[in-house]
């Protein structure tokens, strides 16, 4: 089984959004263009608490993944519409949009940024259960 953060990363990648210039998982690598000339999407894992305990054994994990969008300064697309479309597409793949922060302006780059989280309960199967 792949990491939940990689599942969301690959899902976003498969949607082929023309407005995403760079898509990263876990962190933005050193040397990446963070000048505000590109739209960067960063997918990170937030928490993965275990649950569904029976006989002192867990049976599921709640994967919580955060998506951050650093919109390029010269964006032509309708930011609101693109964010809603992305959230709807993630929900269509059974990822629940669990939070959405207000868009803000990054103080270092003057880019509009968006942050929201998606979650999904993943059933864990153990040998001998």
PDB file of C-alpha atoms in Angstrom:
ATOM      1  CA  UNK A   1       0.000   0.000   0.000  1.00  0.00           C
ATOM      2  CA  UNK A   2       1.346   3.421  -0.907  1.00  0.00           C
ATOM      3  CA  UNK A   3       1.427   6.339   1.486  1.00  0.00           C
ATOM      4  CA  UNK A   4      -1.846   8.309   1.528  1.00  0.00           C
ATOM      5  CA  UNK A   5       0.041  11.518   0.720  1.00  0.00           C
ATOM      6  CA  UNK A   6       1.343   9.871  -2.464  1.00  0.00           C
ATOM      7  CA  UNK A   7      -2.170   8.709  -3.371  1.00  0.00           C
ATOM      8  CA  UNK A   8      -3.441  12.311  -3.254  1.00  0.00           C
ATOM      9  CA  UNK A   9      -0.327  13.582  -5.052  1.00  0.00           C
ATOM     10  CA  UNK A  10      -0.812  11.070  -7.883  1.00  0.00           C
ATOM     11  CA  UNK A  11      -4.529  11.810  -8.056  1.00  0.00           C
ATOM     12  CA  UNK A  12      -3.885  15.543  -8.509  1.00  0.00           C
ATOM     13  CA  UNK A  13      -1.165  14.747 -11.048  1.00  0.00           C
ATOM     14  CA  UNK A  14      -3.570  12.543 -13.031  1.00  0.00           C
ATOM     15  CA  UNK A  15      -6.102  15.375 -13.316  1.00  0.00           C
ATOM     16  CA  UNK A  16      -3.694  17.360 -15.552  1.00  0.00           C
ATOM     17  CA  UNK A  17      -4.580  20.852 -14.381  1.00  0.00           C
ATOM     18  CA  UNK A  18      -3.053  23.358 -16.778  1.00  0.00           C
ATOM     19  CA  UNK A  19      -2.717  25.963 -14.041  1.00  0.00           C
ATOM     20  CA  UNK A  20      -0.342  23.848 -11.926  1.00  0.00           C
ATOM     21  CA  UNK A  21       3.237  24.638 -12.887  1.00  0.00           C
ATOM     22  CA  UNK A  22       4.892  22.533 -10.177  1.00  0.00           C
ATOM     23  CA  UNK A  23       3.412  19.778  -7.992  1.00  0.00           C
ATOM     24  CA  UNK A  24       5.378  18.508  -5.004  1.00  0.00           C
ATOM     25  CA  UNK A  25       4.772  15.992  -2.254  1.00  0.00           C
ATOM     26  CA  UNK A  26       6.127  16.239   1.277  1.00  0.00           C
ATOM     27  CA  UNK A  27       8.251  19.389   0.720  1.00  0.00           C
ATOM     28  CA  UNK A  28       9.316  21.955  -1.832  1.00  0.00           C
ATOM     29  CA  UNK A  29      12.850  20.993  -2.852  1.00  0.00           C
ATOM     30  CA  UNK A  30      15.774  23.384  -2.552  1.00  0.00           C
ATOM     31  CA  UNK A  31      16.305  25.193  -5.809  1.00  0.00           C
ATOM     32  CA  UNK A  32      12.612  25.223  -6.755  1.00  0.00           C
ATOM     33  CA  UNK A  33      11.378  28.485  -8.274  1.00  0.00           C
ATOM     34  CA  UNK A  34       9.553  30.136  -5.383  1.00  0.00           C
ATOM     35  CA  UNK A  35       9.695  33.642  -6.855  1.00  0.00           C
ATOM     36  CA  UNK A  36       5.964  33.790  -7.540  1.00  0.00           C
ATOM     37  CA  UNK A  37       6.287  33.247 -11.287  1.00  0.00           C
ATOM     38  CA  UNK A  38       4.786  29.747 -11.060  1.00  0.00           C
ATOM     39  CA  UNK A  39       1.792  28.185  -9.366  1.00  0.00           C
ATOM     40  CA  UNK A  40       3.085  25.573  -6.939  1.00  0.00           C
ATOM     41  CA  UNK A  41       0.942  22.916  -5.260  1.00  0.00           C
ATOM     42  CA  UNK A  42       2.355  21.162  -2.200  1.00  0.00           C
ATOM     43  CA  UNK A  43       0.740  17.972  -0.847  1.00  0.00           C
ATOM     44  CA  UNK A  44       1.727  16.962   2.700  1.00  0.00           C
ATOM     45  CA  UNK A  45       0.585  14.532   5.350  1.00  0.00           C
ATOM     46  CA  UNK A  46      -0.821  16.196   8.463  1.00  0.00           C
ATOM     47  CA  UNK A  47      -1.933  13.409  10.795  1.00  0.00           C
ATOM     48  CA  UNK A  48      -2.718   9.715  10.503  1.00  0.00           C
ATOM     49  CA  UNK A  49      -4.377   8.643  13.760  1.00  0.00           C
ATOM     50  CA  UNK A  50      -5.289   4.998  14.188  1.00  0.00           C
ATOM     51  CA  UNK A  51      -8.804   3.922  15.143  1.00  0.00           C
ATOM     52  CA  UNK A  52     -11.394   1.180  15.071  1.00  0.00           C
ATOM     53  CA  UNK A  53      -9.859  -0.548  18.074  1.00  0.00           C
ATOM     54  CA  UNK A  54     -11.074  -4.046  18.841  1.00  0.00           C
ATOM     55  CA  UNK A  55      -9.253  -6.322  21.271  1.00  0.00           C
ATOM     56  CA  UNK A  56      -6.547  -3.661  21.637  1.00  0.00           C
ATOM     57  CA  UNK A  57      -5.821  -3.731  17.874  1.00  0.00           C
ATOM     58  CA  UNK A  58      -6.454  -0.927  15.403  1.00  0.00           C
ATOM     59  CA  UNK A  59      -8.390  -1.599  12.228  1.00  0.00           C
ATOM     60  CA  UNK A  60      -8.259   1.736  10.398  1.00  0.00           C
ATOM     61  CA  UNK A  61      -6.293   4.913   9.912  1.00  0.00           C
ATOM     62  CA  UNK A  62      -7.674   8.400   9.323  1.00  0.00           C
ATOM     63  CA  UNK A  63      -5.392   9.905   6.674  1.00  0.00           C
ATOM     64  CA  UNK A  64      -5.396  13.713   6.806  1.00  0.00           C
ATOM     65  CA  UNK A  65      -3.650  15.367   3.874  1.00  0.00           C
ATOM     66  CA  UNK A  66      -3.035  19.088   3.409  1.00  0.00           C
ATOM     67  CA  UNK A  67      -2.965  20.776  -0.002  1.00  0.00           C
ATOM     68  CA  UNK A  68      -1.316  24.182  -0.280  1.00  0.00           C
ATOM     69  CA  UNK A  69      -1.561  26.239  -3.452  1.00  0.00           C
ATOM     70  CA  UNK A  70       0.832  29.125  -4.032  1.00  0.00           C
ATOM     71  CA  UNK A  71      -0.815  30.948  -6.932  1.00  0.00           C
ATOM     72  CA  UNK A  72       1.528  32.704  -9.345  1.00  0.00           C
ATOM     73  CA  UNK A  73       1.312  36.477  -9.231  1.00  0.00           C
ATOM     74  CA  UNK A  74       0.132  36.863 -12.825  1.00  0.00           C
ATOM     75  CA  UNK A  75      -2.631  34.228 -12.576  1.00  0.00           C
ATOM     76  CA  UNK A  76      -5.198  34.335 -15.371  1.00  0.00           C
ATOM     77  CA  UNK A  77      -7.539  31.637 -14.031  1.00  0.00           C
ATOM     78  CA  UNK A  78     -10.398  32.216 -11.618  1.00  0.00           C
ATOM     79  CA  UNK A  79      -8.765  31.103  -8.365  1.00  0.00           C
ATOM     80  CA  UNK A  80     -12.031  30.359  -6.575  1.00  0.00           C
ATOM     81  CA  UNK A  81     -13.390  28.211  -9.414  1.00  0.00           C
ATOM     82  CA  UNK A  82     -10.152  26.243  -9.749  1.00  0.00           C
ATOM     83  CA  UNK A  83      -9.969  25.547  -6.013  1.00  0.00           C
ATOM     84  CA  UNK A  84     -13.599  24.377  -5.905  1.00  0.00           C
ATOM     85  CA  UNK A  85     -13.043  22.161  -8.961  1.00  0.00           C
ATOM     86  CA  UNK A  86      -9.984  20.567  -7.333  1.00  0.00           C
ATOM     87  CA  UNK A  87     -11.867  19.978  -4.067  1.00  0.00           C
ATOM     88  CA  UNK A  88     -14.826  18.474  -5.949  1.00  0.00           C
ATOM     89  CA  UNK A  89     -12.534  16.169  -7.911  1.00  0.00           C
ATOM     90  CA  UNK A  90     -10.886  14.962  -4.709  1.00  0.00           C
ATOM     91  CA  UNK A  91     -14.297  14.345  -3.149  1.00  0.00           C
ATOM     92  CA  UNK A  92     -15.302  12.381  -6.268  1.00  0.00           C
ATOM     93  CA  UNK A  93     -12.400  10.060  -5.393  1.00  0.00           C
ATOM     94  CA  UNK A  94     -13.720   9.581  -1.821  1.00  0.00           C
ATOM     95  CA  UNK A  95     -11.493  12.167  -0.132  1.00  0.00           C
ATOM     96  CA  UNK A  96     -13.570  14.357   2.200  1.00  0.00           C
ATOM     97  CA  UNK A  97     -12.663  18.046   2.278  1.00  0.00           C
ATOM     98  CA  UNK A  98     -12.309  18.403   6.035  1.00  0.00           C
ATOM     99  CA  UNK A  99     -11.146  22.019   6.275  1.00  0.00           C
ATOM    100  CA  UNK A 100     -10.542  25.077   4.119  1.00  0.00           C
ATOM    101  CA  UNK A 101      -8.607  28.088   5.336  1.00  0.00           C
ATOM    102  CA  UNK A 102      -9.252  31.571   3.953  1.00  0.00           C
ATOM    103  CA  UNK A 103      -6.925  32.530   1.143  1.00  0.00           C
ATOM    104  CA  UNK A 104      -4.060  34.714   2.320  1.00  0.00           C
ATOM    105  CA  UNK A 105      -1.198  36.657   0.799  1.00  0.00           C
ATOM    106  CA  UNK A 106       2.272  35.226   1.398  1.00  0.00           C
ATOM    107  CA  UNK A 107       4.327  38.012   3.031  1.00  0.00           C
ATOM    108  CA  UNK A 108       7.559  36.950   1.303  1.00  0.00           C
ATOM    109  CA  UNK A 109       6.341  36.554  -2.294  1.00  0.00           C
ATOM    110  CA  UNK A 110       3.019  38.473  -2.358  1.00  0.00           C
ATOM    111  CA  UNK A 111       1.356  35.369  -3.794  1.00  0.00           C
ATOM    112  CA  UNK A 112      -2.207  34.426  -2.961  1.00  0.00           C
ATOM    113  CA  UNK A 113      -2.115  31.132  -1.112  1.00  0.00           C
ATOM    114  CA  UNK A 114      -4.815  28.569  -0.442  1.00  0.00           C
ATOM    115  CA  UNK A 115      -4.753  25.806   2.145  1.00  0.00           C
ATOM    116  CA  UNK A 116      -7.246  23.009   2.610  1.00  0.00           C
ATOM    117  CA  UNK A 117      -7.231  19.491   3.983  1.00  0.00           C
ATOM    118  CA  UNK A 118      -8.778  16.260   2.812  1.00  0.00           C
ATOM    119  CA  UNK A 119      -9.272  13.105   4.820  1.00  0.00           C
ATOM    120  CA  UNK A 120     -10.142   9.494   4.245  1.00  0.00           C
ATOM    121  CA  UNK A 121     -10.591   6.508   6.523  1.00  0.00           C
ATOM    122  CA  UNK A 122      -8.400   3.662   5.325  1.00  0.00           C
ATOM    123  CA  UNK A 123      -9.234   0.162   6.507  1.00  0.00           C
ATOM    124  CA  UNK A 124      -6.143  -1.730   7.612  1.00  0.00           C
ATOM    125  CA  UNK A 125      -5.977  -5.487   7.241  1.00  0.00           C
ATOM    126  CA  UNK A 126      -3.630  -7.560   9.331  1.00  0.00           C
ATOM    127  CA  UNK A 127      -2.567 -11.123   8.744  1.00  0.00           C
ATOM    128  CA  UNK A 128      -4.281 -13.506  11.147  1.00  0.00           C
ATOM    129  CA  UNK A 129      -7.276 -11.245  11.837  1.00  0.00           C
TER     130      UNK A 129
END
